[in-house]
Amino acid sequence: MRTSLKAALAGVAGAGLLLGGAGSLAFWDDEETVDGGTIEAGTLNLLDAECTGWTTGAAADTPFDVGYLIVPGDSFERSCDFTLRVEGDVTASLSVNDQAVDGGVLGSELDVKTEYAVFDGLTDLEQTITEATDWPFTEADSGKTLRATITVELPWDGNPDVANDQVNNASNSLQGDQSGDPLADNKALTAVLDELTVTVTQTS
């Protein structure tokens, strides 16, 4: 009986030595190194801008004369074509700078609106984009043409023959200082079109 007890105690002591004496097992460790690879940035660019001159008229086909006198209801426009360069997929919006028009009273009355279109070539319209629309640009768009059509308009605010329409003389150049001869004192209001910047901005 004692011999069996001694053998059992020896077995327990041996197990304790295998456990390191502190109750923890030794462990194995190994490692392998793999290539990290290269991360490359994508691209979303507008290149090679080509713009028409300003035109005016209902059909927007009359060249805009620097001496043209605008009245409510008139508008003029121009279009600019850009070559798209897209590497990677990115959703973006398009815009033209809000400060394109400067010139006090008349400038504050003018509205600037822009529509965009993507062309596969210069004639095959693929998609019309408004400023409120995000466009999912992909690498398939690279090399296509983005056309921005910019319209500047002096809005027609109302018809005096229709009830509840509002009269707005703010942009009427004869509404000014009446201290002397109105034909001499009241000068035509002017507005200057600053450089127009077309911007593409990632939205998601």
XYZ file of C-alpha atoms in Angstrom:
204
model
C 0.000 0.000 0.000
C 2.803 2.375 0.859
C 4.612 1.500 -2.347
C 1.533 2.439 -4.398
C 1.143 5.715 -2.488
C 4.798 6.625 -3.082
C 4.436 5.892 -6.789
C 1.326 8.107 -7.037
C 3.058 10.982 -5.245
C 6.050 10.683 -7.558
C 3.710 10.884 -10.559
C 2.146 14.070 -9.217
C 5.581 15.599 -8.613
C 6.624 14.730 -12.169
C 3.517 16.372 -13.560
C 4.346 19.486 -11.574
C 7.782 19.639 -13.165
C 6.242 19.344 -16.644
C 3.985 22.305 -15.856
C 7.007 24.445 -15.120
C 6.486 24.453 -11.440
C 4.227 27.546 -11.646
C 1.234 25.975 -13.271
C 1.903 27.338 -16.853
C 2.741 25.463 -20.038
C 5.638 26.401 -22.290
C 4.449 27.596 -25.758
C 5.747 27.525 -29.295
C 6.071 30.592 -31.481
C 6.634 31.055 -35.205
C 6.235 33.850 -37.750
C 6.339 34.419 -41.494
C 6.755 37.736 -43.326
C 4.610 38.452 -46.407
C 4.747 41.342 -48.871
C 2.703 44.368 -47.836
C 1.908 45.474 -51.387
C 1.378 49.027 -52.693
C -1.648 51.258 -52.147
C -2.133 53.727 -55.013
C -4.354 56.806 -55.002
C -7.115 57.127 -57.581
C -7.748 60.208 -59.701
C -10.695 62.496 -60.454
C -9.670 65.399 -62.690
C -11.191 67.883 -65.128
C -8.745 68.523 -67.972
C -8.408 70.543 -71.186
C -11.183 73.105 -70.700
C -12.649 74.476 -73.932
C -15.426 77.084 -73.716
C -17.722 78.768 -76.207
C -18.344 82.493 -76.102
C -21.405 83.908 -74.357
C -24.589 83.843 -76.420
C -28.002 85.348 -75.821
C -31.490 85.101 -77.236
C -34.289 82.559 -77.053
C -32.283 80.051 -79.066
C -29.033 81.021 -77.323
C -27.398 81.393 -80.712
C -26.764 85.154 -80.839
C -23.230 86.212 -79.875
C -23.213 88.210 -76.671
C -22.192 91.818 -77.298
C -20.385 93.623 -74.464
C -22.790 96.512 -75.064
C -25.880 94.338 -74.648
C -28.453 95.872 -72.290
C -30.159 93.180 -70.264
C -33.801 93.497 -69.182
C -35.948 91.187 -67.020
C -36.536 87.892 -68.773
C -33.209 87.976 -70.634
C -30.554 85.327 -70.228
C -27.230 84.420 -71.770
C -25.148 81.288 -71.602
C -21.929 79.563 -72.498
C -20.753 75.967 -72.353
C -17.409 74.517 -71.341
C -16.152 71.030 -72.194
C -13.713 69.154 -69.981
C -12.009 65.819 -70.485
C -12.617 63.506 -67.542
C -9.773 61.558 -66.007
C -11.033 58.933 -63.583
C -9.021 56.224 -61.851
C -11.006 54.349 -59.256
C -14.700 54.692 -58.410
C -15.955 57.816 -56.634
C -19.313 59.540 -56.256
C -19.080 63.301 -56.661
C -21.112 66.473 -57.143
C -20.489 69.315 -59.597
C -20.775 73.045 -58.995
C -19.801 76.491 -60.273
C -18.592 79.149 -57.848
C -21.465 81.192 -56.398
C -19.481 84.425 -56.603
C -19.349 84.396 -60.403
C -21.315 87.643 -60.636
C -20.215 90.885 -59.008
C -21.687 94.319 -59.423
C -23.871 95.521 -56.569
C -27.589 95.779 -57.270
C -27.618 94.254 -60.755
C -25.233 91.472 -59.767
C -27.444 90.522 -56.830
C -30.449 90.278 -59.166
C -28.813 87.880 -61.638
C -29.233 84.132 -61.264
C -26.445 81.736 -62.252
C -27.539 78.189 -63.080
C -25.502 75.292 -64.414
C -26.369 71.948 -65.961
C -23.877 69.228 -66.768
C -23.809 66.378 -69.239
C -21.450 63.466 -69.775
C -20.697 62.614 -73.406
C -19.144 59.524 -74.867
C -17.415 61.580 -77.521
C -18.699 65.078 -78.280
C -22.150 64.218 -79.638
C -23.514 61.122 -77.887
C -25.237 62.362 -74.732
C -25.037 59.802 -71.969
C -26.428 61.541 -68.910
C -27.613 64.976 -67.792
C -26.541 65.971 -64.292
C -27.987 68.805 -62.198
C -26.137 70.413 -59.312
C -28.427 68.551 -56.919
C -27.406 65.174 -58.377
C -24.421 63.105 -57.318
C -22.700 61.296 -60.177
C -21.054 57.880 -59.645
C -17.847 58.374 -61.621
C -16.056 55.164 -62.616
C -13.014 54.343 -64.681
C -15.403 53.807 -67.608
C -15.922 57.613 -67.592
C -12.237 58.327 -68.090
C -11.666 60.039 -71.429
C -15.299 61.099 -71.787
C -16.395 64.731 -72.072
C -18.077 66.606 -69.237
C -19.982 69.649 -70.522
C -21.000 72.440 -68.141
C -23.649 74.782 -69.566
C -23.755 77.983 -67.533
C -26.795 80.285 -67.765
C -26.960 83.812 -66.335
C -30.478 85.233 -66.173
C -32.202 88.400 -65.019
C -35.483 86.850 -63.879
C -38.855 88.124 -64.973
C -40.450 88.819 -61.595
C -44.023 89.306 -62.665
C -46.660 90.651 -65.012
C -48.367 93.837 -63.762
C -51.582 92.692 -65.477
C -51.794 89.642 -63.212
C -53.054 90.001 -59.651
C -50.608 89.419 -56.788
C -47.502 89.656 -58.989
C -44.691 91.684 -57.484
C -42.976 94.655 -59.095
C -39.198 94.722 -58.657
C -37.407 97.843 -59.817
C -34.164 97.104 -58.013
C -32.315 96.443 -61.273
C -33.900 99.355 -63.167
C -31.055 101.816 -63.822
C -33.417 104.811 -63.698
C -34.254 104.104 -60.076
C -31.518 106.149 -58.471
C -30.514 109.598 -57.254
C -33.126 112.090 -58.438
C -31.350 115.174 -57.092
C -30.612 116.541 -60.554
C -31.290 115.701 -64.163
C -32.329 112.001 -64.044
C -30.904 111.363 -67.488
C -27.530 112.651 -66.331
C -27.468 111.445 -62.734
C -28.745 107.895 -63.221
C -26.128 105.697 -64.761
C -26.709 102.231 -66.108
C -26.232 99.478 -63.552
C -23.452 97.055 -64.406
C -22.338 93.614 -63.297
C -19.058 91.858 -63.922
C -18.739 88.137 -64.549
C -15.758 86.904 -62.591
C -13.823 83.817 -63.573
C -16.098 80.805 -63.449
C -14.705 77.810 -61.607
C -16.237 74.391 -62.218
C -15.623 72.093 -59.247
C -16.059 68.345 -58.838
C -16.291 67.295 -55.176
C -16.382 63.796 -53.717
C -19.566 63.158 -51.748
C -19.158 59.490 -50.832
